[in-house]
mmCIF file of C-alpha atoms in Angstrom:
data_model
loop_
_atom_site.group_PDB
_atom_site.id
_atom_site.type_symbol
_atom_site.label_atom_id
_atom_site.label_comp_id
_atom_site.label_asym_id
_atom_site.label_seq_id
_atom_site.Cartn_x
_atom_site.Cartn_y
_atom_site.Cartn_z
ATOM 1 C CA MET A 28 0.052 0.007 0.004
ATOM 2 C CA GLN A 29 2.868 2.353 0.757
ATOM 3 C CA ARG A 30 4.368 1.787 -2.631
ATOM 4 C CA LEU A 31 1.102 2.762 -4.269
ATOM 5 C CA LEU A 32 0.750 5.828 -2.154
ATOM 6 C CA THR A 33 4.323 6.745 -2.958
ATOM 7 C CA ALA A 34 3.785 6.346 -6.695
ATOM 8 C CA ILE A 35 0.654 8.526 -6.583
ATOM 9 C CA LEU A 36 1.896 11.348 -4.415
ATOM 10 C CA SER A 37 5.513 11.609 -5.523
ATOM 11 C CA SER A 38 7.029 13.802 -8.163
ATOM 12 C CA ARG A 39 9.432 12.866 -11.042
ATOM 13 C CA SER A 40 11.758 15.830 -10.734
ATOM 14 C CA GLY A 41 13.142 18.221 -8.189
ATOM 15 C CA SER A 42 11.931 21.262 -10.164
ATOM 16 C CA ASP A 43 8.765 22.610 -8.816
ATOM 17 C CA ALA A 44 8.062 25.457 -11.327
ATOM 18 C CA VAL A 45 6.510 23.419 -14.092
ATOM 19 C CA PRO A 46 4.095 21.300 -12.034
ATOM 20 C CA LEU A 47 3.254 24.240 -9.784
ATOM 21 C CA ALA A 48 2.382 26.599 -12.694
ATOM 22 C CA ALA A 49 0.518 23.749 -14.498
ATOM 23 C CA ARG A 50 -1.555 22.870 -11.335
ATOM 24 C CA LEU A 51 -2.402 26.525 -10.650
ATOM 25 C CA VAL A 52 -3.277 27.717 -14.160
ATOM 26 C CA ALA A 53 -5.181 24.464 -15.169
ATOM 27 C CA GLY A 54 -6.916 24.237 -11.843
ATOM 28 C CA SER A 55 -8.171 27.828 -12.052
ATOM 29 C CA VAL A 56 -9.401 27.266 -15.631
ATOM 30 C CA PHE A 57 -11.289 24.077 -14.673
ATOM 31 C CA ALA A 58 -12.840 25.731 -11.682
ATOM 32 C CA ALA A 59 -13.811 28.853 -13.655
ATOM 33 C CA PHE A 60 -15.346 26.695 -16.496
ATOM 34 C CA SER A 61 -17.255 24.576 -13.956
ATOM 35 C CA MET A 62 -19.216 27.527 -12.805
ATOM 36 C CA GLY A 63 -21.146 27.586 -16.143
ATOM 37 C CA LYS A 64 -22.384 24.111 -15.410
ATOM 38 C CA PHE A 65 -24.176 25.395 -12.323
ATOM 39 C CA PHE A 66 -25.049 29.073 -13.041
ATOM 40 C CA ARG A 67 -26.014 28.489 -16.768
ATOM 41 C CA HIS A 68 -27.125 24.875 -16.146
ATOM 42 C CA ASP A 69 -30.090 24.947 -18.674
ATOM 43 C CA ALA A 70 -27.942 26.225 -21.582
ATOM 44 C CA GLU A 71 -25.074 23.901 -20.762
ATOM 45 C CA SER A 72 -27.495 20.886 -20.501
ATOM 46 C CA ARG A 73 -28.953 21.859 -23.925
ATOM 47 C CA ALA A 74 -25.505 21.940 -25.386
ATOM 48 C CA PHE A 75 -24.702 18.512 -23.828
ATOM 49 C CA GLU A 76 -27.938 17.257 -25.431
ATOM 50 C CA ASP A 77 -26.795 18.581 -28.816
ATOM 51 C CA TYR A 78 -23.464 16.970 -28.534
ATOM 52 C CA GLY A 79 -25.193 13.548 -27.979
ATOM 53 C CA VAL A 80 -24.171 13.279 -24.337
ATOM 54 C CA PRO A 81 -26.598 10.794 -22.419
ATOM 55 C CA PHE A 82 -28.619 12.163 -19.506
ATOM 56 C CA PRO A 83 -27.543 15.787 -20.311
ATOM 57 C CA ASP A 84 -29.207 17.289 -17.252
ATOM 58 C CA VAL A 85 -27.524 15.037 -14.712
ATOM 59 C CA THR A 86 -24.301 14.762 -16.729
ATOM 60 C CA THR A 87 -23.897 18.642 -16.709
ATOM 61 C CA TYR A 88 -23.932 18.594 -12.997
ATOM 62 C CA LEU A 89 -21.500 15.673 -12.786
ATOM 63 C CA VAL A 90 -19.098 17.333 -15.246
ATOM 64 C CA GLY A 91 -19.408 20.589 -13.182
ATOM 65 C CA LEU A 92 -18.582 18.635 -9.979
ATOM 66 C CA VAL A 93 -15.570 16.869 -11.734
ATOM 67 C CA GLU A 94 -14.255 20.268 -13.078
ATOM 68 C CA LEU A 95 -14.791 22.113 -9.831
ATOM 69 C CA GLY A 96 -13.460 19.398 -7.530
ATOM 70 C CA GLY A 97 -10.681 18.477 -9.774
ATOM 71 C CA GLY A 98 -9.690 22.115 -10.374
ATOM 72 C CA LEU A 99 -9.618 22.761 -6.593
ATOM 73 C CA MET A 100 -7.645 19.622 -6.085
ATOM 74 C CA LEU A 101 -5.078 20.750 -8.589
ATOM 75 C CA VAL A 102 -4.718 24.115 -7.064
ATOM 76 C CA LEU A 103 -4.009 22.528 -3.714
ATOM 77 C CA GLY A 104 -1.909 19.840 -5.116
ATOM 78 C CA LEU A 105 -4.075 17.195 -3.293
ATOM 79 C CA GLY A 106 -4.681 14.016 -5.194
ATOM 80 C CA THR A 107 -2.973 15.594 -8.156
ATOM 81 C CA ARG A 108 -2.609 12.534 -10.271
ATOM 82 C CA LEU A 109 -6.100 11.345 -9.581
ATOM 83 C CA ALA A 110 -7.619 14.728 -10.346
ATOM 84 C CA ALA A 111 -5.402 14.949 -13.509
ATOM 85 C CA LEU A 112 -6.700 11.533 -14.673
ATOM 86 C CA ALA A 113 -10.436 12.533 -14.163
ATOM 87 C CA LEU A 114 -9.886 15.828 -15.852
ATOM 88 C CA ALA A 115 -7.992 14.287 -18.774
ATOM 89 C CA CYS A 116 -10.914 11.848 -19.414
ATOM 90 C CA ASN A 117 -13.168 14.925 -19.170
ATOM 91 C CA MET A 118 -11.216 16.800 -21.810
ATOM 92 C CA ALA A 119 -11.055 13.792 -24.094
ATOM 93 C CA VAL A 120 -14.829 13.546 -23.968
ATOM 94 C CA ALA A 121 -15.080 17.378 -24.515
ATOM 95 C CA ILE A 122 -12.946 17.218 -27.593
ATOM 96 C CA SER A 123 -14.672 14.158 -29.100
ATOM 97 C CA THR A 124 -18.217 15.521 -28.462
ATOM 98 C CA ALA A 125 -18.289 19.371 -28.361
ATOM 99 C CA GLY A 126 -15.061 19.676 -30.451
ATOM 100 C CA ARG A 127 -16.516 17.439 -33.127
ATOM 101 C CA ILE A 128 -19.993 19.078 -33.244
ATOM 102 C CA GLU A 129 -19.281 22.675 -32.450
ATOM 103 C CA GLY A 130 -15.507 23.160 -32.959
ATOM 104 C CA GLY A 131 -14.250 26.622 -31.989
ATOM 105 C CA PRO A 132 -11.310 27.777 -29.800
ATOM 106 C CA ILE A 133 -12.660 26.390 -26.539
ATOM 107 C CA HIS A 134 -13.154 22.984 -27.643
ATOM 108 C CA LEU A 135 -10.303 22.671 -30.200
ATOM 109 C CA ILE A 136 -7.550 24.841 -28.594
ATOM 110 C CA ILE A 137 -8.196 25.149 -24.847
ATOM 111 C CA ALA A 138 -9.511 21.641 -24.361
ATOM 112 C CA PRO A 139 -6.516 19.955 -26.073
ATOM 113 C CA ALA A 140 -4.096 22.191 -24.239
ATOM 114 C CA LEU A 141 -5.748 21.175 -20.846
ATOM 115 C CA LEU A 142 -5.686 17.537 -21.981
ATOM 116 C CA ALA A 143 -1.868 17.877 -22.660
ATOM 117 C CA THR A 144 -1.439 19.658 -19.306
ATOM 118 C CA MET A 145 -3.282 16.882 -17.449
ATOM 119 C CA LEU A 146 -0.994 14.177 -19.085
ATOM 120 C CA LEU A 147 1.991 16.214 -18.098
ATOM 121 C CA LEU A 148 0.862 16.260 -14.435
ATOM 122 C CA LEU A 149 0.115 12.644 -14.570
ATOM 123 C CA TRP A 150 3.713 12.072 -15.620
ATOM 124 C CA LEU A 151 5.457 14.744 -13.422
ATOM 125 C CA GLY A 152 3.268 14.506 -10.352
ATOM 126 C CA PRO A 153 2.322 17.364 -8.062
ATOM 127 C CA GLY A 154 5.724 18.925 -7.234
ATOM 128 C CA ARG A 155 7.148 19.866 -3.979
ATOM 129 C CA ARG A 156 4.757 22.712 -3.211
ATOM 130 C CA SER A 157 1.749 20.508 -2.793
ATOM 131 C CA LEU A 158 -0.259 18.884 -0.166
ATOM 132 C CA ASP A 159 0.541 15.598 -1.846
ATOM 133 C CA ALA A 160 4.237 16.164 -0.994
ATOM 134 C CA ARG A 161 3.382 16.831 2.554
ATOM 135 C CA LEU A 162 1.343 13.723 2.796
ATOM 136 C CA LEU A 163 4.048 11.676 1.130
ATOM 137 C CA ASP A 164 6.557 13.179 3.714
ATOM 138 C CA GLU A 165 4.330 12.218 6.486
ATOM 139 C CA ILE A 166 3.666 8.749 5.259
ATOM 140 C CA THR A 167 7.224 7.757 4.383
ATOM 141 C CA GLY A 168 9.194 10.182 6.523
ATOM 142 C CA SER A 169 11.388 10.946 3.497
ATOM 143 C CA ASP A 170 11.937 13.658 0.866
ATOM 144 C CA PRO A 171 8.708 14.173 -1.168
ATOM 145 C CA VAL A 172 10.654 14.302 -4.450
ATOM 146 C CA VAL A 173 11.396 10.817 -5.678
ATOM 147 C CA SER A 174 13.680 10.591 -8.717
ATOM 148 C CA ARG A 175 12.770 7.936 -11.177
#
């Protein structure tokens, strides 16, 4: 169990600038985009229906929760790899549905950039300035940056 936690919580490099910037920027973007799923729910739900997403009303709320929760998790650096995985799946679906039907810069530029950022965070990990690093330090009693 400790090996699994170490793999999830650790970082690949000693540099913190890239994972920190990626987490803060992408997390903020996801949290901001999630607001539309709640405050403009009817319009978002109709768009989901147009994209062929099943159960558009419920799915709109679920996607909003994933984006808000995942975005906040990224900003905090808590469960970074798990949040990045969920958000990468979210972006893959957004690109294959809204990107295919509607196109535009949000679905064909921002969404792929966020997908790439999530894949980068899956590979790099959270970085030293994260709650994941603090948890790892507590669990293992070692340096939170693990070189691989």
